[in-house]
Coordinates of C-alpha atoms (C1' of nucleotides) in Angstrom, one line a residue:
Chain A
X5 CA 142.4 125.0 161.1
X6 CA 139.0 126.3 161.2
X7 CA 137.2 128.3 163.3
X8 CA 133.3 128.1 163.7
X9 CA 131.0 131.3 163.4
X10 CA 128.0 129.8 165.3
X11 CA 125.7 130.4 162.8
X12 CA 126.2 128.3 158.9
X13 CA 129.1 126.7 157.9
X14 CA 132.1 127.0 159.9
X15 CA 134.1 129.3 157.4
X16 CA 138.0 128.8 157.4
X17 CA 140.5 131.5 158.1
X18 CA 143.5 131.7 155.7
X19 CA 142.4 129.2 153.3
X20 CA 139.6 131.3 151.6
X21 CA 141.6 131.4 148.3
X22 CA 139.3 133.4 145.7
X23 CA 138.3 131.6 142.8
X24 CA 140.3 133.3 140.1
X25 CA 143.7 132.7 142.3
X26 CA 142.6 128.6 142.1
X27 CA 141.9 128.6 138.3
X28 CA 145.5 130.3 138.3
X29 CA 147.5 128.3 140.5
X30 CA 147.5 125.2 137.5
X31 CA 149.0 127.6 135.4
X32 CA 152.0 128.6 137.9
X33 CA 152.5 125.2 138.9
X34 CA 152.8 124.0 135.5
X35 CA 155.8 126.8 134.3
X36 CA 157.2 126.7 137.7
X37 CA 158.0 122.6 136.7
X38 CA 159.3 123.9 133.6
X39 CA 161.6 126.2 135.1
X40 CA 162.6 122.9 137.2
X41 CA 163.1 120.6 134.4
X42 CA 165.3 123.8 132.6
X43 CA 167.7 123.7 136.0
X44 CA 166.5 127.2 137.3
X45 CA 166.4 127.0 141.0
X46 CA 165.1 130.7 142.1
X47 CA 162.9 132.7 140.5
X48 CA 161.6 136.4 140.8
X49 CA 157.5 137.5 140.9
X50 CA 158.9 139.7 137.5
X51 CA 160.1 136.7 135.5
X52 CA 157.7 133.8 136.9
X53 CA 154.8 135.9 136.4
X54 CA 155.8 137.2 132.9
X55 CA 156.0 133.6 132.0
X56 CA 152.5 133.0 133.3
X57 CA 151.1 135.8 131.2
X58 CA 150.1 137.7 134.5
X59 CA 150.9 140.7 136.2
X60 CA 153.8 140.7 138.8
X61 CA 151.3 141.9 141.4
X62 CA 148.5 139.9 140.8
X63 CA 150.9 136.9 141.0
X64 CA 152.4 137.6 144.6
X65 CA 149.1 138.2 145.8
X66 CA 147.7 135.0 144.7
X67 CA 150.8 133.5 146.4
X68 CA 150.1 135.6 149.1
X69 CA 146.7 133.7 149.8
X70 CA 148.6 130.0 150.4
X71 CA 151.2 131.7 152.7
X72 CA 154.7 133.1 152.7
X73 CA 157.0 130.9 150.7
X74 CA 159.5 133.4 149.1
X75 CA 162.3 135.3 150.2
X76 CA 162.4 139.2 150.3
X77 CA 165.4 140.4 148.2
X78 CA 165.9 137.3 146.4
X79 CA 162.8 135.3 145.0
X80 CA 161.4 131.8 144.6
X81 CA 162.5 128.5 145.6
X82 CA 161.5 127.0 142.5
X83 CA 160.6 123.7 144.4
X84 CA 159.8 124.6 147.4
X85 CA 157.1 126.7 146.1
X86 CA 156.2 124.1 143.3
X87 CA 155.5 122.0 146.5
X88 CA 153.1 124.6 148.1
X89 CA 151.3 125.1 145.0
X90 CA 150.8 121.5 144.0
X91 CA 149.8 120.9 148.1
X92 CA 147.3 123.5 147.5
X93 CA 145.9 121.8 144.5
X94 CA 145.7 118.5 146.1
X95 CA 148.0 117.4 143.2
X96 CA 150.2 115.6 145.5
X97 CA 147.8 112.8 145.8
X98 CA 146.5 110.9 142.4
X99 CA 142.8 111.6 141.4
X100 CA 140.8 108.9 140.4
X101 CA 139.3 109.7 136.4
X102 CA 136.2 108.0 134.9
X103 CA 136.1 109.2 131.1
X104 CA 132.4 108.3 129.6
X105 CA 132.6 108.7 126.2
X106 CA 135.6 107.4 124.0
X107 CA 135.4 109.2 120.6
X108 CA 137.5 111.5 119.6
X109 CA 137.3 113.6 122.3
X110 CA 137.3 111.3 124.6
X111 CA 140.8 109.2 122.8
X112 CA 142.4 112.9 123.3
X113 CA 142.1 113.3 126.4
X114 CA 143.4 109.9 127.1
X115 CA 146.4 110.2 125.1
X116 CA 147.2 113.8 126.9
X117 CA 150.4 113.1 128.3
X118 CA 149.4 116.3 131.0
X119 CA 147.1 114.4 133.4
X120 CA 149.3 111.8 134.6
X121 CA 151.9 114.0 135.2
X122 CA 149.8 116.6 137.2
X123 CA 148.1 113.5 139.6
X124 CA 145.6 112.4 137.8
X125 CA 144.9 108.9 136.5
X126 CA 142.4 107.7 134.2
X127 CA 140.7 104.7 135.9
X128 CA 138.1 103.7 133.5
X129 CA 136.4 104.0 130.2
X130 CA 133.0 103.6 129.4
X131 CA 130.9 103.9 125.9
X132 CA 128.0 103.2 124.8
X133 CA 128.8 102.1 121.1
X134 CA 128.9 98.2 120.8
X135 CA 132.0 99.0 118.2
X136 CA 134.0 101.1 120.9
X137 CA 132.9 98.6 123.8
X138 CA 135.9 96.3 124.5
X139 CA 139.2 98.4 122.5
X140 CA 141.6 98.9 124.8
X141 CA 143.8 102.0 125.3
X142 CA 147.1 102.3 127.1
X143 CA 147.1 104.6 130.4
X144 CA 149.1 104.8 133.2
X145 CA 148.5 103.8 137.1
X146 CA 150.7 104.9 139.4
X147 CA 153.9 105.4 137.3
X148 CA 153.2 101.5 135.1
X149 CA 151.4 101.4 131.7
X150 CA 148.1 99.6 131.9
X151 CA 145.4 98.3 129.2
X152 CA 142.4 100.0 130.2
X153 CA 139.2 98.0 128.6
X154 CA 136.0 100.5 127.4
X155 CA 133.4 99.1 129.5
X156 CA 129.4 99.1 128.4
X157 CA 127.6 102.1 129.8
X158 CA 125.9 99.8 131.9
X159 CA 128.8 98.6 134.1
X160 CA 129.2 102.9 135.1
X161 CA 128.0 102.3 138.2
X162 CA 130.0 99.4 138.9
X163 CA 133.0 101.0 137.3
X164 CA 133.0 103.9 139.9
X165 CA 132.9 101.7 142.8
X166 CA 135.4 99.4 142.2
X167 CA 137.4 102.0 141.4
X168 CA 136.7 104.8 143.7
X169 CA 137.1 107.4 141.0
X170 CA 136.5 111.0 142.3
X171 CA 136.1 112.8 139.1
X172 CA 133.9 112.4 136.3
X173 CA 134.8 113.6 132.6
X174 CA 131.2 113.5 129.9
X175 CA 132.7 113.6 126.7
X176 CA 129.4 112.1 125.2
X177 CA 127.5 113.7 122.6
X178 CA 124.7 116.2 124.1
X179 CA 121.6 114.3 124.2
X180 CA 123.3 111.9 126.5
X181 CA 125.0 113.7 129.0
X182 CA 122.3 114.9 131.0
X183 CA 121.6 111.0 132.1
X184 CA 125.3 110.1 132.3
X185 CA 125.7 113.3 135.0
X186 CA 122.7 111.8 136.6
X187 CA 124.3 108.2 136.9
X188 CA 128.0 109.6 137.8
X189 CA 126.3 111.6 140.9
X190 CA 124.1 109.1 142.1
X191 CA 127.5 107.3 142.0
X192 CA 128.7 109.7 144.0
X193 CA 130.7 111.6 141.9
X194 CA 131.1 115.0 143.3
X195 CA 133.0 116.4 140.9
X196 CA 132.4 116.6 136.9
X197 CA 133.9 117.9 133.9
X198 CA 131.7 118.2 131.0
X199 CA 132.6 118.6 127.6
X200 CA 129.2 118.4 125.8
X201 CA 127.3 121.5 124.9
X202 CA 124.4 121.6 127.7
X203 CA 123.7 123.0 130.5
X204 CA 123.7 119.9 133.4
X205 CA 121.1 119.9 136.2
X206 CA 122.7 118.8 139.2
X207 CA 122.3 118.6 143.5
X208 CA 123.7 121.4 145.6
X209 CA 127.2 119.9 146.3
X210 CA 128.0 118.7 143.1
X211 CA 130.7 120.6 141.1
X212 CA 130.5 121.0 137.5
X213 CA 132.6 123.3 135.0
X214 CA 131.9 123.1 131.5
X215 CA 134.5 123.6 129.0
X216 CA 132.7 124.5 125.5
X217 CA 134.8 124.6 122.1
X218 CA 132.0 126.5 120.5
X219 CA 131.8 128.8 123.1
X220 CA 135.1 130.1 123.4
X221 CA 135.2 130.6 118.9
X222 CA 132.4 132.4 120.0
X223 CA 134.4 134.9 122.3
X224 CA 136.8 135.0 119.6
X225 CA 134.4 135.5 116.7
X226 CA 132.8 138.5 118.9
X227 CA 135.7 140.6 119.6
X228 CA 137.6 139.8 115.7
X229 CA 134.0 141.2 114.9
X230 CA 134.8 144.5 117.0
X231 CA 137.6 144.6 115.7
X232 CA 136.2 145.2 112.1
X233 CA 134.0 147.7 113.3
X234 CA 136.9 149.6 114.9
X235 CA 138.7 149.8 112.1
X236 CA 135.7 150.7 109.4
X237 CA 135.3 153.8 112.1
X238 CA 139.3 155.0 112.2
X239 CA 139.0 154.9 108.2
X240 CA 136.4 157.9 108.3
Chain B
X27 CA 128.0 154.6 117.0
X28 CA 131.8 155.8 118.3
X29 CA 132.6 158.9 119.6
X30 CA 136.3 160.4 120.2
X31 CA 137.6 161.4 123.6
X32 CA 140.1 163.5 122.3
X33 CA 142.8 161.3 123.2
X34 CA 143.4 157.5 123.0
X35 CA 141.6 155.5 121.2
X36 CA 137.7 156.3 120.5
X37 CA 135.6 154.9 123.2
X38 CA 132.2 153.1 122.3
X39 CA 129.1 154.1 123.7
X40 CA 126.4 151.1 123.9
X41 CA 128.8 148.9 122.7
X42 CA 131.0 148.7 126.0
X43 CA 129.9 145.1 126.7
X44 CA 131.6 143.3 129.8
X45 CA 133.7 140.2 129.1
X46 CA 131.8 138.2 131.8
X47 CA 128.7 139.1 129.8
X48 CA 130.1 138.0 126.2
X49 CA 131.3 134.6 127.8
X50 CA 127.4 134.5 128.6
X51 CA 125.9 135.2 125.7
X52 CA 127.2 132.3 123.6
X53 CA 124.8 129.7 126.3
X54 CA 122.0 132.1 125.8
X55 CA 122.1 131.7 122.0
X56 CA 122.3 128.1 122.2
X57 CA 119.7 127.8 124.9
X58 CA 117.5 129.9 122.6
X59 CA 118.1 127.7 119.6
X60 CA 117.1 124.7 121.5
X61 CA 114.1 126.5 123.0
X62 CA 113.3 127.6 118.9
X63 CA 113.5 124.2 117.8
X64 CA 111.3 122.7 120.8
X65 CA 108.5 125.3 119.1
X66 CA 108.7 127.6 122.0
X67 CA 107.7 131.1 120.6
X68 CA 108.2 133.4 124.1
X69 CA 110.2 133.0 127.4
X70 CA 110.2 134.9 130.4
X71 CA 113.7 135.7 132.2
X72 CA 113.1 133.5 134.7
X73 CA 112.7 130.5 132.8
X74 CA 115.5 131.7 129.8
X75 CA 118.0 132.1 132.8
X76 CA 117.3 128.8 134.7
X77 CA 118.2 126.7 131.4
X78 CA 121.3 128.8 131.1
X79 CA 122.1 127.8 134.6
X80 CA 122.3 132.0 135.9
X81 CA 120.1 134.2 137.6
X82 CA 117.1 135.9 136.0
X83 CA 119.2 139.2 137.4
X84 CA 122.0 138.5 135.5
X85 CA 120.4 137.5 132.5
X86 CA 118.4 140.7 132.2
X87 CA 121.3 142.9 133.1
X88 CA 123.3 141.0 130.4
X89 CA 120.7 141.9 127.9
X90 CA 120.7 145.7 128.9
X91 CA 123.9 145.7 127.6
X92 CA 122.4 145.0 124.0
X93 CA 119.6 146.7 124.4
X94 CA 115.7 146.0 125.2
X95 CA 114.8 143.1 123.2
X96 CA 112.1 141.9 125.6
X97 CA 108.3 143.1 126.3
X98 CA 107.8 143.9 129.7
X99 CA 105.0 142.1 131.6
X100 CA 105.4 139.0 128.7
X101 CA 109.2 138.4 128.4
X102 CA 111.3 137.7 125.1
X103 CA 110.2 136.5 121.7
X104 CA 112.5 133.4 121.3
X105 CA 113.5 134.1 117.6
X106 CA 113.6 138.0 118.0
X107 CA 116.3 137.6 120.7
X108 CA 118.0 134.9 119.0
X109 CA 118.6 137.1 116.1
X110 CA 119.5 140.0 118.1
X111 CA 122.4 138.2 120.2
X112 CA 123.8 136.0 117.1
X113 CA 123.7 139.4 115.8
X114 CA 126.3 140.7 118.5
X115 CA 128.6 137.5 118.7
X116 CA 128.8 137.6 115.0
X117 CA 127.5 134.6 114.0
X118 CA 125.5 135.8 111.3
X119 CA 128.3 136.0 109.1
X120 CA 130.4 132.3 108.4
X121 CA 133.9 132.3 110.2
X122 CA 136.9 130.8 108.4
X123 CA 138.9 128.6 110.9
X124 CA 142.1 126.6 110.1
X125 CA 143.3 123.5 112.7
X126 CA 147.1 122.9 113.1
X127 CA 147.4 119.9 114.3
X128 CA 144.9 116.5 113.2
X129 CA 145.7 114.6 116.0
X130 CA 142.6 113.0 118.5
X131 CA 142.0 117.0 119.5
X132 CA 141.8 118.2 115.9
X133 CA 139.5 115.2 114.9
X134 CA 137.4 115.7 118.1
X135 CA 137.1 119.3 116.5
X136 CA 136.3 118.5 113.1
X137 CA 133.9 115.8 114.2
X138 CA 132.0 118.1 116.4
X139 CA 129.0 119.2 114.8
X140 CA 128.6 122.4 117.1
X141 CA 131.1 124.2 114.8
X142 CA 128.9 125.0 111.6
X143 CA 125.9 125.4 113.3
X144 CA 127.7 128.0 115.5
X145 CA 128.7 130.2 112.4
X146 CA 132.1 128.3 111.8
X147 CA 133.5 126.7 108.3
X148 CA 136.7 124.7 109.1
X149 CA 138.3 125.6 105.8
X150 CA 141.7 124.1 106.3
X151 CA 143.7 121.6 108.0
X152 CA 147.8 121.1 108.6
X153 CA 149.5 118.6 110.3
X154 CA 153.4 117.9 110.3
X155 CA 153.1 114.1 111.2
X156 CA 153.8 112.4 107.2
X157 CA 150.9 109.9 107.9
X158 CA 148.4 112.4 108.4
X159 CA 149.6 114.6 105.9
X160 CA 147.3 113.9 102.7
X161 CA 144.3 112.4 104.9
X162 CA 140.8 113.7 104.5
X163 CA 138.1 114.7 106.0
X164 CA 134.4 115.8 106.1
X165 CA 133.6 119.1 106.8
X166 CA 130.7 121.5 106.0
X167 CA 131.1 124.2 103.8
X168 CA 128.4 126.6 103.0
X169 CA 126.3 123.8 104.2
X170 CA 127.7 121.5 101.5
X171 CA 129.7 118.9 102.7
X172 CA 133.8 119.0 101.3
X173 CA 136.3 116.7 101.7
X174 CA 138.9 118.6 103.5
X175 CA 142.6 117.1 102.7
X176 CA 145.2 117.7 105.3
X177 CA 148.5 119.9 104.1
X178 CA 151.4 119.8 105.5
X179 CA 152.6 121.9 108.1
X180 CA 154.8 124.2 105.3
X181 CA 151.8 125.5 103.3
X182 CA 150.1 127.1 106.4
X183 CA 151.4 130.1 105.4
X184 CA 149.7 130.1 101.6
X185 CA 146.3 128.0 103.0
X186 CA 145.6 130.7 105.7
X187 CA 146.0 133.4 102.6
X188 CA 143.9 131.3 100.5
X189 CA 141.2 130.5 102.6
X190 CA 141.5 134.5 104.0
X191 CA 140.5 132.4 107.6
X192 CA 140.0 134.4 110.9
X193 CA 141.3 131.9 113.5
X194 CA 143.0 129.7 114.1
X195 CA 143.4 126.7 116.6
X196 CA 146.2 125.2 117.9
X197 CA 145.8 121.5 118.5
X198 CA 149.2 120.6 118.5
X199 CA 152.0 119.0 121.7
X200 CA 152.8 121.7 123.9
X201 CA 156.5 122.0 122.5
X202 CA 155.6 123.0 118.9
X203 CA 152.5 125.5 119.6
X204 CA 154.6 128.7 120.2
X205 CA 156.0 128.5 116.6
X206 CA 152.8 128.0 115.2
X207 CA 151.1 130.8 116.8
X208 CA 154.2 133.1 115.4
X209 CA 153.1 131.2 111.9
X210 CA 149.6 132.3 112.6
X211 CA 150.3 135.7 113.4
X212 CA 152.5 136.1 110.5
X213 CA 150.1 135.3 108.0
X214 CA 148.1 137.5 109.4
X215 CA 145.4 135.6 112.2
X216 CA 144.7 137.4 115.3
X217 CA 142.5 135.5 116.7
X218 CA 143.8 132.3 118.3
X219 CA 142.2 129.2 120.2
X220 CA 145.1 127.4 122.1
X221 CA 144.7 123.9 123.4
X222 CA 148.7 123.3 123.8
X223 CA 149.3 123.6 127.8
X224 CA 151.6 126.4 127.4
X225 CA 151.6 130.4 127.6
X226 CA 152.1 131.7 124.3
X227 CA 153.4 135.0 123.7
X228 CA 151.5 137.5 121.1
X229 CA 152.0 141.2 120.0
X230 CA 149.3 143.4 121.1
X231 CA 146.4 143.2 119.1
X232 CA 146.3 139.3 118.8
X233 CA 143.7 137.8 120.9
X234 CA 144.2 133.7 122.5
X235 CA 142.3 132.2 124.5
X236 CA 143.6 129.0 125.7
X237 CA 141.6 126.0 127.0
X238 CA 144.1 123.3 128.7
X239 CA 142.1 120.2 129.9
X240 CA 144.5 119.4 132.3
X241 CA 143.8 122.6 134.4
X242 CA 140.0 122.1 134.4
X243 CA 140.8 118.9 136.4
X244 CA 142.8 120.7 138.5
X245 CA 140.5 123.2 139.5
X246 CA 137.7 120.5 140.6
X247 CA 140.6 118.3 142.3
X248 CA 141.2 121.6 144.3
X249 CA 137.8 122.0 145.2
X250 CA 137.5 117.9 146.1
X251 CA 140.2 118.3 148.1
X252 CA 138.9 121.3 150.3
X253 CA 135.3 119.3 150.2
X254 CA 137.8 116.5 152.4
X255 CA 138.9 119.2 154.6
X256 CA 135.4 120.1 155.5
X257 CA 133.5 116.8 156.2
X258 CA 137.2 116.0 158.6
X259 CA 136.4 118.8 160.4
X260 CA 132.6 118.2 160.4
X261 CA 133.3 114.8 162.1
X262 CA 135.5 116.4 164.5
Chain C
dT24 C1' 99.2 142.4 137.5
dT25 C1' 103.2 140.7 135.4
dA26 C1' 107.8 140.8 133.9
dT27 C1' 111.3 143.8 131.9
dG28 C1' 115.1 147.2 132.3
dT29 C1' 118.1 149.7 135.4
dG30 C1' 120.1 152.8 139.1
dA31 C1' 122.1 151.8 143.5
dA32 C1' 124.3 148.8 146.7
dG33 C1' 127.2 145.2 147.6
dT34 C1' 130.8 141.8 146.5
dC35 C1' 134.7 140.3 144.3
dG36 C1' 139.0 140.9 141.9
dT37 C1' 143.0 143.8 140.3
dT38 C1' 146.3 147.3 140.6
dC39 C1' 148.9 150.5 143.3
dA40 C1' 152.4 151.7 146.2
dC41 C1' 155.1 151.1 150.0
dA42 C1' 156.4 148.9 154.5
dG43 C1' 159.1 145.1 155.8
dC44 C1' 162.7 141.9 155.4
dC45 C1' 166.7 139.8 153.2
Chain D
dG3 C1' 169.5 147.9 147.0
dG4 C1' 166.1 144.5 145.7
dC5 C1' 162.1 141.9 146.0
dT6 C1' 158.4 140.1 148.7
dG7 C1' 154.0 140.6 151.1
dT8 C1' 150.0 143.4 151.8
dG9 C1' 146.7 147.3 153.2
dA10 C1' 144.3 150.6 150.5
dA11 C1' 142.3 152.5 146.3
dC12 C1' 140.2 151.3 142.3
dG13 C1' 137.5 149.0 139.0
dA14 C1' 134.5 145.2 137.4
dC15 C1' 130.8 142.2 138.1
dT16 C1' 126.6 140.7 140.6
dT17 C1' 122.6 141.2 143.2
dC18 C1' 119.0 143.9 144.9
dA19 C1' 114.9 146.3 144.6
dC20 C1' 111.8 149.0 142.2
dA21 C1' 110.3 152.3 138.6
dT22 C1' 108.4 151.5 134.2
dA23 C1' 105.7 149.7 130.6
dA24 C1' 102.5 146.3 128.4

DNA sequence: TTATGTGAAGTCGTTCACAGCC
DNA sequence: GGCTGTGAACGACTTCACATAA
């Protein structure tokens, strides 16, 4: 499966899928079990892709990356590629979720019908608020509904032993986060998705993206901005 | 500040900033704003960048695009710069944002203090669940603080016109969002933050930008799993 | 001397256009 | 004939390295 240069990392051949084609492959995976649950059972690059917001071509060379799994002349197998894709993804297998933070943010995310049904289950809760400490929410493990009990921040490191998570989610307030990160790595967490609006410090190895509400009314707010001085200009 | 090519639209000149680099410049205002408020008064690159978790490169190159806001052989006068890139992004001037949808998501929003700081006024709120429907909440207004009553989902129409908002985010279940956005549109929003895990379909001129929590998760599974890959073969 | 600002080089991603296969 | 899979051209972004200015 891989082959070693000598020199560095042995570097794999036929799995170096870039970046952007991974932060697309949710979004094909998730219309493509649409199309399933709708009954449609082959689908073109053209209609899949226009459903994905993407270009034809960009979408059959994404595809291109995991392999051959359509059929020239036809299509799609809706399924078979589903498969593939979600393979790829590693969404075959159930990922184990610590959520530290339960307030708002964090209830939403545990309400959000989407994780468990793209492999991902929420294996404990942990707050720091003596009020929040000990509520229990309903999530599910491996296709039953379970109580899950907000633990005290202090049982974090516990928590991710016993229960082997793999992926940390910080939905704590800012001034926090930095020293939950800190305790969910030397956990040995890996992998960590933080909501709060800092930038975390972490070890080479350790994978962090960042999703920022502010941020992205930001983008918005900049080009609707453009978009007024645009117009003022074509009114000259 | 535009000049005409003679056909197409008139192209910008100066004003041609990269998407990667507007995605960039919302972390370098907040930075900035931390920095300000810690009583920093001057910053080289090199320090600016590592706190914005980028290269000192990039950062400067970034900057060009705006123009030269820095003193060479000192660096960048906190506040000066500050000015200069809230300037760019547009938050100088307060944005109007309505939330569809007050479920955990929409409270998580209007909770999050980030907002107003950041230039944003949530000025209205619609929900089509009866129970939510007539709730309140508190939200900052011209740095007052209102009491923001939910509407129903029916006046979204008349509140958007009211409250002349800009954007508008979608915080609603998947199955309902695409309606809404056509609601949106039709009253006249084009800018549009999606959180509903599904593609939505706008005329041109309408900008979304969609944040699905589900596919963050994804992505860091993805690169989990490839980390699994690695050590296997490493123990080979 | 120090740190910015920026052409030039390099890398990554997208689009094109068509060969290859059903 | 139709649609996939993909080299090649193109464009966007990043990094480099240094001229430039305080």
């Amino acid at each position: 499966m891989s082959i070693s240069l000598g020199k560095g990392r042995p570097r794999e051949i036929g799995r170096g899928i870039p970046d952007a084609t991974v932060a697309r492959l949710p979004v094909y995976h998730r219309v493509l079990v649409s199309l399933s649950e709708a009954g449609v059972q082959t689908v073109s690059s053209e209609a899949l892709a226009a459903k994905c917001g993407v270009s034809s071509a960009k979408f059959r060379k994404d595809l291109s990356y995991l392999g051959s799994y359509g059929t020239r002349g036809v299509g799609y197998d809706v399924s078979y590629l589903t498969y593939h894709i979600s393979r790829e993804l590693g969404s075959a297998q159930p990922w184990g979720v610590v959520i530290v933070g339960v307030g708002n943010l964090g209830r939403a995310l545990i309400s959000y019908r989407g994780f468990t049904s793209r492999g991902f289950e929420i294996v404990g809760l942990v707050d720091s608020h003596p009020d929040v400490v000990g509520e229990s929410f309903a999530a599910s493990e491996r296709g039953n509904v379970v109580q899950l009990r907000v633990r005290p921040l202090a049982d974090l490191e516990v928590m991710v032993a016993d229960t082997k998570a793999q992926i940390g989610v910080i939905a704590t307030p800012a001034d926090c986060a930095q020293g939950v990160c800190d305790r969910l790595v030397a956990s040995g967490i890996r992998s960590i998705l933080n909501f709060a609006p800092v930038v975390l410090d972490v070890l080479p190895g350790v994978e962090v993206r960042k999703v920022d509400l502010a941020v992205e009314l930001q983008i918005l707010a900049f080009h609707e901005q453009r978009r007024g001085y645009d117009q003022e200009a074509s009114n000259a």
